[in-house]
mmCIF file of C-alpha atoms in Angstrom:
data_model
loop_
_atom_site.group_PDB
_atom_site.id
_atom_site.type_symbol
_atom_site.label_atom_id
_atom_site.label_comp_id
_atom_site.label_asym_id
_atom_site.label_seq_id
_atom_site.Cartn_x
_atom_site.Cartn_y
_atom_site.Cartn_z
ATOM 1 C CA UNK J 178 -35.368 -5.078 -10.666
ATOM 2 C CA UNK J 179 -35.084 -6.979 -13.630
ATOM 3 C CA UNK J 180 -34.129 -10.299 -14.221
ATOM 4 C CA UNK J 181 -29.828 -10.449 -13.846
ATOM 5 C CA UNK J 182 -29.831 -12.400 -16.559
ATOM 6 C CA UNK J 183 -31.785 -10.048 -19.236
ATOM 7 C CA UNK J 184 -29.651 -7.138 -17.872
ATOM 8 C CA UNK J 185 -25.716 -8.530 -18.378
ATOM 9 C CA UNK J 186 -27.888 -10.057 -21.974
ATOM 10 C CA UNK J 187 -26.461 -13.564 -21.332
ATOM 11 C CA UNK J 188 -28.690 -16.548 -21.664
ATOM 12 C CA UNK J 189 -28.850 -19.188 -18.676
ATOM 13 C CA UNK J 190 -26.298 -21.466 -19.941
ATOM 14 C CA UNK J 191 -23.848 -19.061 -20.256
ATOM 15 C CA UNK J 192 -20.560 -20.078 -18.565
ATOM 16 C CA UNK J 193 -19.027 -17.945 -15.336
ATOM 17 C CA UNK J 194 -16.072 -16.833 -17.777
ATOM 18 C CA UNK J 195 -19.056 -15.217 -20.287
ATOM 19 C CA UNK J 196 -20.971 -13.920 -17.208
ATOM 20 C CA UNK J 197 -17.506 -12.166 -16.196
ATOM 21 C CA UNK J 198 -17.060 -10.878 -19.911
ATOM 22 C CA UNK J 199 -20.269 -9.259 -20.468
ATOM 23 C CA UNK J 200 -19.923 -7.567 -17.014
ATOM 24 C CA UNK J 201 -16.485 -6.225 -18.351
ATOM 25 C CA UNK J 202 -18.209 -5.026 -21.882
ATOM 26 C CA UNK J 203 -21.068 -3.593 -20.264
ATOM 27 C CA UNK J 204 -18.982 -1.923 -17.128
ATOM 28 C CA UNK J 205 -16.966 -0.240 -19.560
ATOM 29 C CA UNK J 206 -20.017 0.980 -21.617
ATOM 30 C CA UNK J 207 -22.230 2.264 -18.923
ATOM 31 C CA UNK J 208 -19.738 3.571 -16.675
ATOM 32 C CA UNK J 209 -20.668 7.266 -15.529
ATOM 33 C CA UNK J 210 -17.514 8.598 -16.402
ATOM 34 C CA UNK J 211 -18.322 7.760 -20.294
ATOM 35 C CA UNK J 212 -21.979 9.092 -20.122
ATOM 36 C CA UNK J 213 -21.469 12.166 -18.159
ATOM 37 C CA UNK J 214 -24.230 14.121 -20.428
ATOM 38 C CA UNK J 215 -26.614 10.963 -19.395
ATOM 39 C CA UNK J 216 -28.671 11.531 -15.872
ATOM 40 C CA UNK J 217 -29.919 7.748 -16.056
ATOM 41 C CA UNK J 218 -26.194 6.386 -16.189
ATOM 42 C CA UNK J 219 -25.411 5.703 -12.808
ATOM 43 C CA UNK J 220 -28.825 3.853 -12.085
ATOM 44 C CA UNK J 221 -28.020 1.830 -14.827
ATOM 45 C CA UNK J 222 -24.799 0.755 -13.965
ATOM 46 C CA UNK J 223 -25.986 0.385 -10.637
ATOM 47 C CA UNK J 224 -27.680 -2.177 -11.726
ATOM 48 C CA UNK J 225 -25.805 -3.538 -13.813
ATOM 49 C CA UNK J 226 -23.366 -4.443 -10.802
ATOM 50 C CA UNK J 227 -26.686 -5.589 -8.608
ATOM 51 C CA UNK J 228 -27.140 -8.242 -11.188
ATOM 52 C CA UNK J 229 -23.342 -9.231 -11.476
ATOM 53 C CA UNK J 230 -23.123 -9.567 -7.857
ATOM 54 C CA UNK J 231 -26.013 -12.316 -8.289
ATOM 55 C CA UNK J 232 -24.699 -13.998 -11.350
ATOM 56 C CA UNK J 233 -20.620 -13.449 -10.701
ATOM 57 C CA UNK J 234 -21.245 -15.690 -7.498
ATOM 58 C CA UNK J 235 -21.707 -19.380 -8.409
ATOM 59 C CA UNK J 236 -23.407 -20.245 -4.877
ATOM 60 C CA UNK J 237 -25.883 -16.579 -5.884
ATOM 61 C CA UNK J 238 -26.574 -17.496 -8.905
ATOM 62 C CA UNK J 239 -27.456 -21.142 -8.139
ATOM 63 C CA UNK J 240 -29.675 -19.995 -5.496
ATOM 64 C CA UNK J 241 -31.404 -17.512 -8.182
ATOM 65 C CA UNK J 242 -32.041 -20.338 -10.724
ATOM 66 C CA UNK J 243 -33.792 -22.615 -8.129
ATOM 67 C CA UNK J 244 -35.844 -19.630 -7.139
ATOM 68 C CA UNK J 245 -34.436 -19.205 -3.743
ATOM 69 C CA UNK J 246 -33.789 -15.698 -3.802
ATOM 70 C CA UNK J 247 -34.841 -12.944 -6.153
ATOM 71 C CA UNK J 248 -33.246 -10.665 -8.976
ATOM 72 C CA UNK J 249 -32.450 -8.170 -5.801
ATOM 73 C CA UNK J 250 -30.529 -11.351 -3.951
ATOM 74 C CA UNK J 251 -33.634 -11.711 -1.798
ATOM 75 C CA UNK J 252 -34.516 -14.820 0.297
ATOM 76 C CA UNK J 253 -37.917 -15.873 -0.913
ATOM 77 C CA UNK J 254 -39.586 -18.086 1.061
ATOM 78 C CA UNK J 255 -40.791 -21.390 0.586
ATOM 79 C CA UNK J 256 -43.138 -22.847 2.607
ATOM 80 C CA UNK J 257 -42.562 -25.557 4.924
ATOM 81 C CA UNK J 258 -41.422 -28.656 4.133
ATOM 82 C CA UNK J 259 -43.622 -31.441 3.815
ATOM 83 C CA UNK J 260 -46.710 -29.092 3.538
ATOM 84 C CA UNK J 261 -47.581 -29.643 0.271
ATOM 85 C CA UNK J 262 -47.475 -33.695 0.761
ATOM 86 C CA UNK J 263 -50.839 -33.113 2.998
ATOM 87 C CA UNK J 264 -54.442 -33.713 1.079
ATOM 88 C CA UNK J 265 -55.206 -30.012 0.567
ATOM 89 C CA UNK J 266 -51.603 -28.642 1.625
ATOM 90 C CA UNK J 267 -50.287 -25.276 0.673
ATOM 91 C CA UNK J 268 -47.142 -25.216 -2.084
ATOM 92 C CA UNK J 269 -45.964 -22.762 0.096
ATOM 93 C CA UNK J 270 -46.507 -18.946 0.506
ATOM 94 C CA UNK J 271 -44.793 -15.893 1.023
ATOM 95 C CA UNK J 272 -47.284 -13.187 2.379
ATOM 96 C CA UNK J 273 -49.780 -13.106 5.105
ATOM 97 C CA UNK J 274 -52.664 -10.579 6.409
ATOM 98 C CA UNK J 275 -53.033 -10.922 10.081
ATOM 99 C CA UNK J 276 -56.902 -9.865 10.353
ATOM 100 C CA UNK J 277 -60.067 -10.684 13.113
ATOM 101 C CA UNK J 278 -60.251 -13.827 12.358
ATOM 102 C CA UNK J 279 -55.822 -14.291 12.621
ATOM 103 C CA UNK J 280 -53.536 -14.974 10.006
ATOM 104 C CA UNK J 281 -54.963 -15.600 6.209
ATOM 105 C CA UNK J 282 -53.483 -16.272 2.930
ATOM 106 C CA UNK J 283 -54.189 -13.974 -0.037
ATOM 107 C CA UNK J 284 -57.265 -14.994 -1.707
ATOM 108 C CA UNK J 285 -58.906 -16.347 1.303
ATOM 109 C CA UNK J 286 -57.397 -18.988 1.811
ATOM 110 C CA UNK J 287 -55.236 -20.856 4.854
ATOM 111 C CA UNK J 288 -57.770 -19.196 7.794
ATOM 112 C CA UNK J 289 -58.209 -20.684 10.750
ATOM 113 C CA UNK J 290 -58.994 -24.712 11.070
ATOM 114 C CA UNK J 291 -61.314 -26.039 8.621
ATOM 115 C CA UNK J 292 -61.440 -22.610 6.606
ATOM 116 C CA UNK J 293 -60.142 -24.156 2.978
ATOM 117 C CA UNK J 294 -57.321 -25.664 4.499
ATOM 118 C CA UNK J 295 -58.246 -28.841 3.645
ATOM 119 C CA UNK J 296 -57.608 -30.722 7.179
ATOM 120 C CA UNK J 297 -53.757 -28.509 7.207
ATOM 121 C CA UNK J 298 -55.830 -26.879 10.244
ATOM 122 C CA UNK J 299 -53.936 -24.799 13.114
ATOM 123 C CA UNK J 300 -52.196 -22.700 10.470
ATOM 124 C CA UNK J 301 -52.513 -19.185 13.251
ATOM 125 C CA UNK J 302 -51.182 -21.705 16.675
ATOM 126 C CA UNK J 303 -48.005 -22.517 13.779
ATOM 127 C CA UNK J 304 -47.728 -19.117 12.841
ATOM 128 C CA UNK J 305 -48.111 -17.681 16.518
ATOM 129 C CA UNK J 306 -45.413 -20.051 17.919
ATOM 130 C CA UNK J 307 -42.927 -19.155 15.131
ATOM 131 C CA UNK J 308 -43.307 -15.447 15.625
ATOM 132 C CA UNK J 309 -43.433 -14.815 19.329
ATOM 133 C CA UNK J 310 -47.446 -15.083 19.825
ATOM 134 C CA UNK J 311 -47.970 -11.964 17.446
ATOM 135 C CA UNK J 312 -51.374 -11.250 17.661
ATOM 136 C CA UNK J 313 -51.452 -11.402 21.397
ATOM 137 C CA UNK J 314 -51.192 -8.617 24.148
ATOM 138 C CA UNK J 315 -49.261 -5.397 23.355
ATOM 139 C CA UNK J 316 -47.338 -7.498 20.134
ATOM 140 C CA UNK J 317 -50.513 -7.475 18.193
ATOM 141 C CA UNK J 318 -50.680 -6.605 14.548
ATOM 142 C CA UNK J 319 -53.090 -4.296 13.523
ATOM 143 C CA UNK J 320 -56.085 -5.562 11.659
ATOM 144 C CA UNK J 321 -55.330 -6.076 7.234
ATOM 145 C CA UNK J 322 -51.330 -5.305 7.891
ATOM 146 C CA UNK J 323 -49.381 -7.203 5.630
ATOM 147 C CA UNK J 324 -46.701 -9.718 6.929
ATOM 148 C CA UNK J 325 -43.431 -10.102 4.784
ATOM 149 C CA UNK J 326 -41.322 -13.315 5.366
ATOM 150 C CA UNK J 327 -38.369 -11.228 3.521
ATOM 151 C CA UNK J 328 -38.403 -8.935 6.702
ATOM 152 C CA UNK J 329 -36.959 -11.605 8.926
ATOM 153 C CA UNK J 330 -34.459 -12.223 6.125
ATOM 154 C CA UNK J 331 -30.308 -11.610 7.560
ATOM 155 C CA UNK J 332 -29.233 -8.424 7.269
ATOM 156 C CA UNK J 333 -25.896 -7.940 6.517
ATOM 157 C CA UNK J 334 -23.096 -5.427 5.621
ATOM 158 C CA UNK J 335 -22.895 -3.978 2.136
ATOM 159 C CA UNK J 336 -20.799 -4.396 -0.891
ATOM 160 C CA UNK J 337 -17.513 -2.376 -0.863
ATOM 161 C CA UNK J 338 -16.291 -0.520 -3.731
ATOM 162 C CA UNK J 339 -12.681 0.151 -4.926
ATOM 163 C CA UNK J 340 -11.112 2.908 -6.683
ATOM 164 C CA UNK J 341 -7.993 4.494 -7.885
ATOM 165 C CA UNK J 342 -7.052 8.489 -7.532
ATOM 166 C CA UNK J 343 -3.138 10.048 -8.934
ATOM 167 C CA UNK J 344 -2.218 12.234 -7.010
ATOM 168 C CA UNK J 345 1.289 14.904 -7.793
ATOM 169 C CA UNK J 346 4.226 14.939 -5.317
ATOM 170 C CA UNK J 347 3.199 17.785 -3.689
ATOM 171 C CA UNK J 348 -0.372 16.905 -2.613
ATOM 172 C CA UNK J 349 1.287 13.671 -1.135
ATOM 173 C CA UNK J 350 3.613 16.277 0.951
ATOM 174 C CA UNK J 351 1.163 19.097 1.327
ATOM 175 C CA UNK J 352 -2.510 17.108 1.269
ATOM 176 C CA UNK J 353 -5.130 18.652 -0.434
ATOM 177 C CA UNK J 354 -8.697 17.777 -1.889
ATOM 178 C CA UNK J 355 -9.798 15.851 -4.716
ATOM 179 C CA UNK J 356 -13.100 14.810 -6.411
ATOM 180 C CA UNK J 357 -13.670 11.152 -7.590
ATOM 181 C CA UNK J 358 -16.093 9.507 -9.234
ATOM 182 C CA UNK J 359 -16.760 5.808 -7.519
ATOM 183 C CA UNK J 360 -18.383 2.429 -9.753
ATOM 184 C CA UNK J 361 -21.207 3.011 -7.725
ATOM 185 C CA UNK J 362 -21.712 5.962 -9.857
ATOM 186 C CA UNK J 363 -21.119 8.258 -6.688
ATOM 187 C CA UNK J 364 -19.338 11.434 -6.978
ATOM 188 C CA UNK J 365 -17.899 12.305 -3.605
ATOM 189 C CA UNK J 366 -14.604 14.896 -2.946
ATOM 190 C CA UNK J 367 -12.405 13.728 -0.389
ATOM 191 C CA UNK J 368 -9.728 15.832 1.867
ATOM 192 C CA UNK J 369 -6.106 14.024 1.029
ATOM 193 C CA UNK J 370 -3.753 14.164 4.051
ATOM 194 C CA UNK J 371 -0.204 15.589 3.875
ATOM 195 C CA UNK J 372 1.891 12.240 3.987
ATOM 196 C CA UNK J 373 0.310 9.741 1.849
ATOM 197 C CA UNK J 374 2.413 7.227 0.485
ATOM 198 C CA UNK J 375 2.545 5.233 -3.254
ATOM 199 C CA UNK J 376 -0.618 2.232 -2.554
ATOM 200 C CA UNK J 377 -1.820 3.532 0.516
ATOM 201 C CA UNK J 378 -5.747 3.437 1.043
ATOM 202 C CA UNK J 379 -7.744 5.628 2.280
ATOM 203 C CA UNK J 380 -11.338 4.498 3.126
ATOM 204 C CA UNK J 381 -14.592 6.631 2.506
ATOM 205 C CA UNK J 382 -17.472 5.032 5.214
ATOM 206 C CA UNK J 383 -20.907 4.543 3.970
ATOM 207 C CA UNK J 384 -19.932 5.142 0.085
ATOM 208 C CA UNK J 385 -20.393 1.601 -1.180
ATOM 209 C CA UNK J 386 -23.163 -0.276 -2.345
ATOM 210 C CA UNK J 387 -26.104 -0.682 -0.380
ATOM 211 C CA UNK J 388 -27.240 -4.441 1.109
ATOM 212 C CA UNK J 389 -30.082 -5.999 -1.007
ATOM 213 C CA UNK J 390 -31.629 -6.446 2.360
ATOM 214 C CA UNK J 391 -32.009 -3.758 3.893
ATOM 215 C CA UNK J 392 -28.647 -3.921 5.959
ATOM 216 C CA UNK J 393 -25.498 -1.603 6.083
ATOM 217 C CA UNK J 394 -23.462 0.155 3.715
ATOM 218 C CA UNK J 395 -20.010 -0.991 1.836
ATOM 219 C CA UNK J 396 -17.479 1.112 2.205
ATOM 220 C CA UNK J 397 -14.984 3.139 -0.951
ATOM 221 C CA UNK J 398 -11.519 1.856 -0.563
ATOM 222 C CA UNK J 399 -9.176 4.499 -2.584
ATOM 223 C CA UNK J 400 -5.686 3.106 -3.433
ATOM 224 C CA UNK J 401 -3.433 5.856 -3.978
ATOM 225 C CA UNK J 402 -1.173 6.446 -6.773
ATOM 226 C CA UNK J 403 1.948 9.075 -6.599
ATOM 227 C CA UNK J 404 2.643 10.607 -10.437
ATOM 228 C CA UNK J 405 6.208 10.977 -11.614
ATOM 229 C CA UNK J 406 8.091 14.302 -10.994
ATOM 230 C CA UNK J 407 9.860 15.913 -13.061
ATOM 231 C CA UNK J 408 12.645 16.433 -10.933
ATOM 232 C CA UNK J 409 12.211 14.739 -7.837
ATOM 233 C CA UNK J 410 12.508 10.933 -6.892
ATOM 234 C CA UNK J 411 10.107 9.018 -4.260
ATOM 235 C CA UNK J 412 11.473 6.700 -1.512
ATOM 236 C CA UNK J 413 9.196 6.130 1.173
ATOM 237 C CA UNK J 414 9.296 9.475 2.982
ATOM 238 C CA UNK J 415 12.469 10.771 1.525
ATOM 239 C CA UNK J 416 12.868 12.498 -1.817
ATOM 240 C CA UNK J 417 16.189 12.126 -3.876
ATOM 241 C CA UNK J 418 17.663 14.630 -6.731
ATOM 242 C CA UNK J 419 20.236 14.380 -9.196
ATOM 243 C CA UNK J 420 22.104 18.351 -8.768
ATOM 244 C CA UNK J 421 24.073 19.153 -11.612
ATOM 245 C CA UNK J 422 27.765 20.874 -11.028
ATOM 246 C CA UNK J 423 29.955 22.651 -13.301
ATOM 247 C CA UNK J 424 34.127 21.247 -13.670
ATOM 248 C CA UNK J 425 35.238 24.180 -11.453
ATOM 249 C CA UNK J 426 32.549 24.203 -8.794
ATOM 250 C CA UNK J 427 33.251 20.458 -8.546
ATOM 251 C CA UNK J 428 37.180 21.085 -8.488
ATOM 252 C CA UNK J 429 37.211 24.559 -6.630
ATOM 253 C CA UNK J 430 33.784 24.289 -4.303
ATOM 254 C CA UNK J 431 31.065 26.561 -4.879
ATOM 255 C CA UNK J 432 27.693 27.281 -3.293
ATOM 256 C CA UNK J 433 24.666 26.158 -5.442
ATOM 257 C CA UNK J 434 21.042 26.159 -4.875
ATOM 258 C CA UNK J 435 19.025 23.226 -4.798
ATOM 259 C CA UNK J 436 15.048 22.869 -5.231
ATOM 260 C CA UNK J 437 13.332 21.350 -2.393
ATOM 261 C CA UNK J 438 9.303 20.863 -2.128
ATOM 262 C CA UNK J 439 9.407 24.153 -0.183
ATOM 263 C CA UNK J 440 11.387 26.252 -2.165
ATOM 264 C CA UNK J 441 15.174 26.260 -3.109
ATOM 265 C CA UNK J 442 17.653 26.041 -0.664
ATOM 266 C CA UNK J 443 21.549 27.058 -0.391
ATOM 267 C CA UNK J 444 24.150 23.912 -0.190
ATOM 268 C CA UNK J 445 28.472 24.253 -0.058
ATOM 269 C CA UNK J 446 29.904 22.013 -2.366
ATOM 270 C CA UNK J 447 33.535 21.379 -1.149
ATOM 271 C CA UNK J 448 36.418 21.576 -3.343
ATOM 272 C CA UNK J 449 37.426 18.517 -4.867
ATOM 273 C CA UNK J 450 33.984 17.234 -5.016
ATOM 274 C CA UNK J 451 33.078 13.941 -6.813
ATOM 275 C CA UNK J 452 30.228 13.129 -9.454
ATOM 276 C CA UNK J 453 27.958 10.429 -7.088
ATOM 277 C CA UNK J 454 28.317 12.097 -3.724
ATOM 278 C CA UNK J 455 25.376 12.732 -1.741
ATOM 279 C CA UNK J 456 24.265 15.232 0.472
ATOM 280 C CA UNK J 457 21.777 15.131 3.280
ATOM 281 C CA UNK J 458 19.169 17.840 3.661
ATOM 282 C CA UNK J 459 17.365 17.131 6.793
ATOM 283 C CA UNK J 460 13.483 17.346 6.975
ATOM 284 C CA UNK J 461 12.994 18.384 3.541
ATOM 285 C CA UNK J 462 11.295 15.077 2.580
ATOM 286 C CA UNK J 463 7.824 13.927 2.878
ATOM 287 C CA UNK J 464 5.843 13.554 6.317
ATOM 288 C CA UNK J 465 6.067 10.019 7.636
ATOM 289 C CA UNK J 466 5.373 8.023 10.753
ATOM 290 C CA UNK J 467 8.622 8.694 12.088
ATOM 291 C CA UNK J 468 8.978 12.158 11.223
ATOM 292 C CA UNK J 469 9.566 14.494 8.190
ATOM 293 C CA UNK J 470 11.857 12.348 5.369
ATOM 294 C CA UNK J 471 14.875 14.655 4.015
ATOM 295 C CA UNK J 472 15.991 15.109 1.141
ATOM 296 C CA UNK J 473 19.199 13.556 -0.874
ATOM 297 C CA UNK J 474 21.204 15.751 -3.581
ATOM 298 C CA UNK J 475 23.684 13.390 -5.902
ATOM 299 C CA UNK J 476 25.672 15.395 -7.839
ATOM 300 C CA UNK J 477 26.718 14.991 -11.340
ATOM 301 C CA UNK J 478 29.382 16.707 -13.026
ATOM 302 C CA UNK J 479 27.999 18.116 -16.359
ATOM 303 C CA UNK J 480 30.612 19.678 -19.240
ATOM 304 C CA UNK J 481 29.729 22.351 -21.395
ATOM 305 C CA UNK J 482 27.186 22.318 -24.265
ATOM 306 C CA UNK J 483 30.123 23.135 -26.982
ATOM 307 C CA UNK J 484 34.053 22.163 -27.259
ATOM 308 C CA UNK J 485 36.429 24.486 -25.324
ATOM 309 C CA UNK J 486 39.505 24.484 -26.724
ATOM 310 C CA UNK J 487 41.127 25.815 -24.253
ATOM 311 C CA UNK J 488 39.312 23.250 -21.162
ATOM 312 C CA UNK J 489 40.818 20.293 -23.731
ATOM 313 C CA UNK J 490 44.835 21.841 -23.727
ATOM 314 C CA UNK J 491 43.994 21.983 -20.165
ATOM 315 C CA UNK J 492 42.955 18.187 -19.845
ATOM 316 C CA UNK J 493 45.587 16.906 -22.215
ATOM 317 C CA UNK J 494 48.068 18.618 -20.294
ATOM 318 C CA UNK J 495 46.898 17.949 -16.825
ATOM 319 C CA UNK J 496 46.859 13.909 -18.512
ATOM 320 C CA UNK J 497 50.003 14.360 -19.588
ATOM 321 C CA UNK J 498 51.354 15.765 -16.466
ATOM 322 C CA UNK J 499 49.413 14.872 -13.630
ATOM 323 C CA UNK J 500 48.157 11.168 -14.733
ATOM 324 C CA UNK J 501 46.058 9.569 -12.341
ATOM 325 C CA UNK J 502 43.734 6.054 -12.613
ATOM 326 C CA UNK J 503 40.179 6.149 -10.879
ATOM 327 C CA UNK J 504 39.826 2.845 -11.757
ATOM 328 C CA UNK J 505 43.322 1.219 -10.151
ATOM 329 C CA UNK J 506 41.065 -0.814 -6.955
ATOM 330 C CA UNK J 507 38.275 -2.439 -9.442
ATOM 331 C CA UNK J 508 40.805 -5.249 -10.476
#
């Protein structure tokens, strides 16, 4: 991989806060969504995030700039310490090659005693007792394999990666299936259960980033988002409606439909019914942990489009007659 800093294009000195906003810039840039014509997108903003995950950690990218671990967040390893503080010491060395004659640095050097190393001597007993006796019995290395200190290096879980899906009314009720497209560059569809809720996450195993190491896999975390209906109104699992009346079904009752997610349904307004009372229509919400939500119809009393003259005589007479003050217990 190459080096983090050459790929966010920010020099050494650059400050955490410039780190952060070339990672935005280039995010934006090389996301897969915006290059969908462009096969190589999603391996470069894979690593893109690889080297953002090295330098948007100050502890990472500390370690990095001493040479302690490597542009894929690998430990490299050292040497010992106090080794090279011997006449003839080693500055330290990462690979071995376990052959006849035991353990042996690239080149030729760091054999057994006396072979170049200088009066270091003992180098396979060292290596032997850190490592279990390799080389002994049933645990012994085959002759020229190679030895990698970055194998013994903790494994750990990978990265997790977050995303956001919308999501209509009805596939929050119903459930359905949805394809998204993940900063990891993955494209995975996912089955959405009947009952989500506005924020809720769902979690996708295995669909995160994978540990520099060798280790596990992140995780997707998918926060859901509910879009606005048109006609319906989220609260938790229960749905509310605003069901317009006429004057006279409101004054004389009248039976009206009402739309519900599964299809209209017949309700008796009573005479003398009010603009602001509810009705209850049981179960026709959203699932929930506690059952099926229902469903609450408000009505509001709506006049006609044009003047009636004959609806105002009416009113001024029925004020005139029949005066009466909806207002009398607000003070």
């Amino acid at each position: 991989m190459r080096d983090p800093y050459e790929v966010l294009g920010v020099p050494r000195t650059a400050s955490q806060d410039e780190v952060k906003k070339a990672f935005r810039r280039l995010a934006k840039k090389l996301h897969p969504d915006a290059n969908r014509n462009d096969a190589k997108a999603a391996v470069r903003f894979a690593e893109l995030n690889a080297a953002y995950e090295i330098l948007g950690e100050e502890d990472k990218r500390k370690a990095f700039d001493r040479g302690e671990i490597d542009a894929e967040g690998k430990p490299r390893f050292r040497g010992f310490e106090g080794m090279g503080a011997h006449p003839g010491g080693f500055e330290g060395f990462e690979t071995f090659t376990w052959g006849p004659e035991g353990f042996r640095r690239p080149g030729g050097r760091g054999g057994p005693s006396g072979a170049g190393g200088g009066g270091f001597g003992g180098i396979d007993d060292i290596l032997k007792n850190m490592f279990g006796g390799m080389g002994q019995g049933a645990g012994r290395a085959r002759p020229g394999a190679a030895f990698e200190f970055d194998d013994l290096a903790p494994r750990g879980r990978g990265q997790d990666v977050t995303a956001e899906i919308t999501i209509s009314l009805t596939e929050a009720a119903k459930g359905g299936s949805r394809r998204v497209h993940l900063p990891s560059g993955k494209e995975v569809e996912i089955k959405i259960p009947a009952g989500l809720t506005e924020g809720q996450q769902m979690r996708l195993k295995g669909q995160g980033y994978a540990d520099a190491r060798g280790g596990g896999v992140g995780d997707a975390l998918i926060t859901i988002n509910i879009a606005p209906h048109p006609v319906f109104k989220l609260d938790g699992a229960n749905l509310r409606v605003e069901l317009p009346i006429t004057l006279y079904e409101a004054v004389l009752g009248a039976k009206v439909r009402v739309p519900t997610l599964d299809g209209a349904v017949e309700l008796a307004i009573p005479p003398g019914t009010s603009a602001g009372r509810t009705f209850r229509l049981k179960s026709k919400g959203l699932p929930g942990k506690d059952g099926r939500g229902d469903l609450y119809a408000a009505v509001r009393i709506v006049l006609p489009d044009r003047k009636d003259k004959d609806l105002e005589e009416l009113m001024r007479r029925w004020r005139d007659e029949k005066p009466y003050d909806p207002r009398k217990d607000m003070g």
